Coordinates of C-alpha atoms in Angstrom, one line a residue:
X30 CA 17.9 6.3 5.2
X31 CA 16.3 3.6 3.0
X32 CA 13.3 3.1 1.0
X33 CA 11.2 0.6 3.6
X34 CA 10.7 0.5 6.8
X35 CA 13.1 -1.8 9.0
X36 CA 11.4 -3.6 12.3
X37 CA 13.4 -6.1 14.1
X38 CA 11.8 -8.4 16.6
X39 CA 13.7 -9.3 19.5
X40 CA 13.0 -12.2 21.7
X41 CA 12.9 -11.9 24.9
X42 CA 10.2 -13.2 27.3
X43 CA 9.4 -16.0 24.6
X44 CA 12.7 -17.2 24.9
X45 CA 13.3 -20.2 27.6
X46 CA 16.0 -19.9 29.5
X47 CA 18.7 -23.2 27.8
X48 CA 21.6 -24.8 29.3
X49 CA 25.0 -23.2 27.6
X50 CA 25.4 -26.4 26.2
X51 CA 22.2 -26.6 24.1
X52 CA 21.7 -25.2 20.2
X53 CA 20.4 -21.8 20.3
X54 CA 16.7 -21.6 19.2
X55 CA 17.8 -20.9 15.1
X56 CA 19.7 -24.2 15.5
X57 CA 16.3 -26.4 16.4
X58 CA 13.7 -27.5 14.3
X59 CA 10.6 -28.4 17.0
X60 CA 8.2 -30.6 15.7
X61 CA 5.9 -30.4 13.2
X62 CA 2.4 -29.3 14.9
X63 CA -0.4 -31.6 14.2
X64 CA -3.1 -31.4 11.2
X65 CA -5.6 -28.3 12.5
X66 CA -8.6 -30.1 13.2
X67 CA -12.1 -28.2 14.2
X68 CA -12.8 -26.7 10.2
X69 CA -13.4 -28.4 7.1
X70 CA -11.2 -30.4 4.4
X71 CA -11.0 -31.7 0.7
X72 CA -9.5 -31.6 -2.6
X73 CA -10.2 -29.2 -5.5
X74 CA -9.4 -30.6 -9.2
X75 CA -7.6 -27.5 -10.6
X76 CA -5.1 -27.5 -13.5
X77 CA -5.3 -31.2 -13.5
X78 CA -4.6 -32.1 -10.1
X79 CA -6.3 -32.9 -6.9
X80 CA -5.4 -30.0 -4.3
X81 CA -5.4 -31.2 -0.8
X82 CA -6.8 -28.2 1.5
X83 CA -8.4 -27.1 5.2
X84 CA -10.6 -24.3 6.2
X85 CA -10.9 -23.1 9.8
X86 CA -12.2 -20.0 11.2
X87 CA -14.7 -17.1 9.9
X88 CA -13.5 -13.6 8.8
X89 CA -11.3 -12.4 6.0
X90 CA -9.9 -15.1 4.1
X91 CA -6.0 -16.0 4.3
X92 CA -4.5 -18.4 2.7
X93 CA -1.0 -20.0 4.1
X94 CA 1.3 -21.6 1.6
X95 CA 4.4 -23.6 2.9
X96 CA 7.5 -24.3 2.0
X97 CA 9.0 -26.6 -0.7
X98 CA 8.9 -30.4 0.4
X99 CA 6.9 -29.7 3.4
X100 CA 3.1 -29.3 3.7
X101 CA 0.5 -27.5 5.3
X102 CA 0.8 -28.8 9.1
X103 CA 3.9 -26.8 9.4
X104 CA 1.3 -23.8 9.8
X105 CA -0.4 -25.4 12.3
X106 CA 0.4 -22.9 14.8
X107 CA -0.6 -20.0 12.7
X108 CA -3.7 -21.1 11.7
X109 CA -4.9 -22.2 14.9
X110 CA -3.7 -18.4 16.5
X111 CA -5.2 -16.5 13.2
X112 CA -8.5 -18.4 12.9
X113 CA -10.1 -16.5 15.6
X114 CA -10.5 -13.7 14.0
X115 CA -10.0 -15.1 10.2
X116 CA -11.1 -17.4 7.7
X117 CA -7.8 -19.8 7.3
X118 CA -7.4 -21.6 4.2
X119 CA -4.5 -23.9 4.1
X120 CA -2.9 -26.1 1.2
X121 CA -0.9 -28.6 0.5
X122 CA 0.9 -27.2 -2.8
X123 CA 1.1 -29.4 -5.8
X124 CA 2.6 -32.6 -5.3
X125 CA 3.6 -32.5 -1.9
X126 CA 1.4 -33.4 1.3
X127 CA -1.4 -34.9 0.4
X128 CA -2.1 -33.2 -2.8
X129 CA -1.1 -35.3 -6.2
X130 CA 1.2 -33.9 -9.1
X131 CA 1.0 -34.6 -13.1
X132 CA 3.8 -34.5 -15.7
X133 CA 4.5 -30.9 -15.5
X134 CA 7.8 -30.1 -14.3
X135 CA 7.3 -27.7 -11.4
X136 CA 6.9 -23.9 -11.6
X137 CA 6.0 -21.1 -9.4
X138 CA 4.0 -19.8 -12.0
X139 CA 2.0 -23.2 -12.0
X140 CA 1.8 -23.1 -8.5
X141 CA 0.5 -19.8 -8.5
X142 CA -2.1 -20.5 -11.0
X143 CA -3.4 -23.5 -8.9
X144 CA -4.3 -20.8 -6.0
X145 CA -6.3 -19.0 -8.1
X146 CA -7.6 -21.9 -9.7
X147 CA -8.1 -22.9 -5.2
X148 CA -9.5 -19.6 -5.0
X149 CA -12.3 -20.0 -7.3
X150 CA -13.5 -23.0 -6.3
X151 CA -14.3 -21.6 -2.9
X152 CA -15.4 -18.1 -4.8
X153 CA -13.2 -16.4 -3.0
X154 CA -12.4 -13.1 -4.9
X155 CA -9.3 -12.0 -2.9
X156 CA -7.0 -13.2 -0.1
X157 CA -4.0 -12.4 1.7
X158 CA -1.4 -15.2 1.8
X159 CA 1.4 -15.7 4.1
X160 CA 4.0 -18.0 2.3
X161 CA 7.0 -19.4 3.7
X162 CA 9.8 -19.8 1.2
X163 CA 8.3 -21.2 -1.6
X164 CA 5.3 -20.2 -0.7
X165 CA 6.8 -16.5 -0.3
X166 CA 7.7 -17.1 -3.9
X167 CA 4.3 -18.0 -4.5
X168 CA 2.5 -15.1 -2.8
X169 CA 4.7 -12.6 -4.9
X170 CA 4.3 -14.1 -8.1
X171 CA 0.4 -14.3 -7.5
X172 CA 1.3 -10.1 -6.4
X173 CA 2.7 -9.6 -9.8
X174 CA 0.7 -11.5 -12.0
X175 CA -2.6 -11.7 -10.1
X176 CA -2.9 -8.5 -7.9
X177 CA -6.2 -8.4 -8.0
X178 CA -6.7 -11.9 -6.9
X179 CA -4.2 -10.8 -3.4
X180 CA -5.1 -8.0 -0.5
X181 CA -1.7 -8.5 1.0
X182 CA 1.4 -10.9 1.3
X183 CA 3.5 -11.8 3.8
X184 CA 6.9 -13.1 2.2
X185 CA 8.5 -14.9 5.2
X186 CA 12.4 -16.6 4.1
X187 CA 11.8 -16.1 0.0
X188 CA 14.0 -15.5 -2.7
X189 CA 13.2 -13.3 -6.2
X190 CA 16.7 -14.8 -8.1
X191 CA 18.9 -17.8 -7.6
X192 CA 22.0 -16.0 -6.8
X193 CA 19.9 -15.0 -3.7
X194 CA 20.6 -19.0 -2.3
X195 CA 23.5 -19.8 -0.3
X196 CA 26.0 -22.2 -1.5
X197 CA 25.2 -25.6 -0.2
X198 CA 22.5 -24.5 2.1
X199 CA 20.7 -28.1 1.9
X200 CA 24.2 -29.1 4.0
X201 CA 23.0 -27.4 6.8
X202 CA 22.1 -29.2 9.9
X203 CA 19.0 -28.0 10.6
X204 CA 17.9 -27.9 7.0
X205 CA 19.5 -31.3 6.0
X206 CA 17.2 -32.3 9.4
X207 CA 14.3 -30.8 7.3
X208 CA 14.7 -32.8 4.4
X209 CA 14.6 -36.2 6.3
X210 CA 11.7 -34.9 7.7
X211 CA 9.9 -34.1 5.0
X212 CA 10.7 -37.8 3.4
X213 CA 8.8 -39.2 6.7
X214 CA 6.3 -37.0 6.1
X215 CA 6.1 -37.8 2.4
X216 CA 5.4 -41.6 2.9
X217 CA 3.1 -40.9 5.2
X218 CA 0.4 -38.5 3.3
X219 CA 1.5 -38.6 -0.6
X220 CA -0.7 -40.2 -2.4
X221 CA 2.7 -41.8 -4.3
X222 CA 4.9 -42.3 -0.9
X223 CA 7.6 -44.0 -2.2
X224 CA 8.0 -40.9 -5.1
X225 CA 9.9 -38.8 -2.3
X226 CA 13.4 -39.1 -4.1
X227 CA 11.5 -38.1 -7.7
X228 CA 9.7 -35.7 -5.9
X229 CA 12.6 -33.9 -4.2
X230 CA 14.6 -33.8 -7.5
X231 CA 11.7 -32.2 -9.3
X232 CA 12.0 -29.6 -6.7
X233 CA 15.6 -29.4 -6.6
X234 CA 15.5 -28.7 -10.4
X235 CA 13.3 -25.9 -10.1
X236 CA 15.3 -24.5 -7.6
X237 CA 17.6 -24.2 -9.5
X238 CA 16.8 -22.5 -12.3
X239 CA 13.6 -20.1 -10.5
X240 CA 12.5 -17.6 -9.3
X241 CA 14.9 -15.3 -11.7
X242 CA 12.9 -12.3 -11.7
X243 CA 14.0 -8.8 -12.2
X244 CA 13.8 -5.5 -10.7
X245 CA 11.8 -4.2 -12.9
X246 CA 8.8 -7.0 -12.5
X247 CA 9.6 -5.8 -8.5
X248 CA 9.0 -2.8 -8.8
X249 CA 5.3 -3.5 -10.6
X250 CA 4.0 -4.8 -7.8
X251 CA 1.4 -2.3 -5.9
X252 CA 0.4 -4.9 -3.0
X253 CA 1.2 -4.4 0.1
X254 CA 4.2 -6.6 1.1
X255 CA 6.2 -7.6 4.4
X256 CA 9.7 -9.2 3.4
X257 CA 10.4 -11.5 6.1
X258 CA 13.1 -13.1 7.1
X259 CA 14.9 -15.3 10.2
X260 CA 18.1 -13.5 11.5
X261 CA 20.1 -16.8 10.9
X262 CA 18.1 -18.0 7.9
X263 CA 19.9 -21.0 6.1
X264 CA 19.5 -20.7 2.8
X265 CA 18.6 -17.0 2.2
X266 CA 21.3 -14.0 2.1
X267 CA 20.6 -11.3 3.9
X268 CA 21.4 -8.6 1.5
X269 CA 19.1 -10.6 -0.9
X270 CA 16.3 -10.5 1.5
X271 CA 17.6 -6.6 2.0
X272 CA 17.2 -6.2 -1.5
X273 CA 13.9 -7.6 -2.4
X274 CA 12.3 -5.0 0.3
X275 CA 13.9 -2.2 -1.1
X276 CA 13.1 -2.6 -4.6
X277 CA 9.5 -3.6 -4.0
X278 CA 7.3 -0.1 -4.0
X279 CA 6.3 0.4 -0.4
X280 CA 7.5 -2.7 1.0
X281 CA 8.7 -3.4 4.9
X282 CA 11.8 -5.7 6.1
X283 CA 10.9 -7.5 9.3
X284 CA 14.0 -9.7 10.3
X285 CA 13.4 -11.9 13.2
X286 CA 16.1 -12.2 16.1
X287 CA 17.5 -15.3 16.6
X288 CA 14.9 -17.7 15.0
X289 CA 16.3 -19.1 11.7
X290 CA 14.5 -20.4 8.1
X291 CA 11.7 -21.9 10.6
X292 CA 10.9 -19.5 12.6
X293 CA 7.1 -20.0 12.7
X294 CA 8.3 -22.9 14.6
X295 CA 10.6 -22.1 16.4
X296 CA 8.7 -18.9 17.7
X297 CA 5.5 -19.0 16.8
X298 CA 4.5 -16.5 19.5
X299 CA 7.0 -13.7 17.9
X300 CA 5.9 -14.9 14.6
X301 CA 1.9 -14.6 15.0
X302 CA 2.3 -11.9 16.4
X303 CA 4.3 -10.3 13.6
X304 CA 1.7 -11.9 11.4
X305 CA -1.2 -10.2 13.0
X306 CA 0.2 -6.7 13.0
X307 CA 0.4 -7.3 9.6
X308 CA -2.6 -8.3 8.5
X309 CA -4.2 -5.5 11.0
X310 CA -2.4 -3.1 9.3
X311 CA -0.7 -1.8 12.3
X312 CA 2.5 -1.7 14.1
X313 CA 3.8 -4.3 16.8
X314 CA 3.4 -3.3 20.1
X315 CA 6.0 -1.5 22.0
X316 CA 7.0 -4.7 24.2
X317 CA 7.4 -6.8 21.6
X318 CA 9.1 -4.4 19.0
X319 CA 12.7 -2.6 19.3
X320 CA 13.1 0.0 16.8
X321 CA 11.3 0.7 13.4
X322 CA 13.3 3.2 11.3
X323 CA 12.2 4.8 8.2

């Protein structure tokens, strides 16, 4: 028995049939979908910066933060799948994508203080956030020092400490794939494109050195939270992710089979529809869920 609820998500129809020779799906990082068009996009000034982001859809507001060194067309899939029933709000987090940066040295504090700041520009009292990595980090920071700024959050591949990072994760292939991604992707939207190597050492510092909270700022959070997590993430423990759940009041653990740190796109059907349950508050269906134990 533990204190949160354990779903595991298996894939099974989603998954293509791949030659024995191929990388299994957690060893692929597909493309990065392309910017959601249909909604509405621009830059708030907050905290000193110009904050790129994109509305589509009407309905409870949701806000998707990504990942460190990427930006918001990695949720392309999600907002497209959640926008017919919500109002999506995607950004491109400070300094990266098309959003600019000042002399600050980055902090998830900061970064959490520019979605509120995001937030009130588009009077939007409270949202829930889905945040990959970073923007995991992101969502449970604004949970513990804005809750009542956050409905829910969905913390998808995040760490609350340091020691929670494997040791020379950024050497993995996928992830080192990732990062000369994210340079292409740099030049081609920064407003500073040839910053990428600055920019990525800003990051690297403050991954180094945050988040470091403790279980005691944990267990102070009262929103509901999903910890979620790839089965074969590369750069997140497992007993880390394990432990996050169980210390934070009420929380779930949702691991995802055989989908990695990018899951989202390298499943995005298993992963919307996790997202969904979530944000409606109810269970996966039966033929996409095996087992959910106490």
């Amino acid at each position: 028995m533990t204190r949160f609820s354990l779903l595991v998500f298996l894939l099974v129809a989603a998954t293509p049939l791949r030659p024995a020779a191929a990388d299994e799906l957690w060893q692929t990082l597909p493309p990065t979908p392309a910017a959601v068009s249909g909604g509405s996009a621009g830059f708030a000034d907050v905290n000193g910066i110009r904050l790129f982001y994109a509305e589509i859809g009407v309905g409870p507001p949701v806000v998707l933060l990504h990942g460190g060194l990427a930006n918001s067309d990695y949720f392309g899939n999600q907002a497209r799948a959640l926008a017919q029933a919500y109002r999506v709000i995607l950004v491109d987090s400070r300094g990266h994508g098309r959003s600019t940066r000042d002399q600050r040295p980055f902090g998830y504090d900061l970064m959490a203080d520019d979605v509120v700041a995001l937030l009130d520009t588009l009077k939007i009292d409270k949202a829930a956030i889905l945040g990959w990595s970073d923007g995991a980090i992101i969502g449970l920071d604004l949970a513990m020092r804005h809750p009542e700024r956050v409905s829910r959050v969905f913390a998808f591949g995040g760490n609350t400490s340091v020691s929670g990072l494997k040791d020379d994760f950024e050497k993995n292939p996928t992830f080192a794939a990732f990062v000369a991604r994210a340079n292409r992707e740099y030049a081609q939207l920064s407003a500073t494109p040839e910053q990428y190597t600055t920019f990525r050492d800003q990051i690297g510092r403050m991954w180094e050195h945050e988040p470091n909270w403790t279980d005691t700022q944990l267990r102070e959070i009262r929103t509901p939270v999903w910890v979620v997590d790839g089965e074969h993430d590369e750069g997140i423990k497992r007993e880390h992710t394990e432990h996050i759940a169980a210390t934070i009041p009420g929380a779930r653990l949702l691991i995802l089979a055989n989908v990695s740190h990018f899951a989202f796109l390298q499943d995005p059907i298993t992963f919307n529809n996790a997202l969904l349950s979530f944000l409606g508050e109810q269970q996966p269906s039966a033929s996409t869920l095996q087992g959910a134990h106490p």
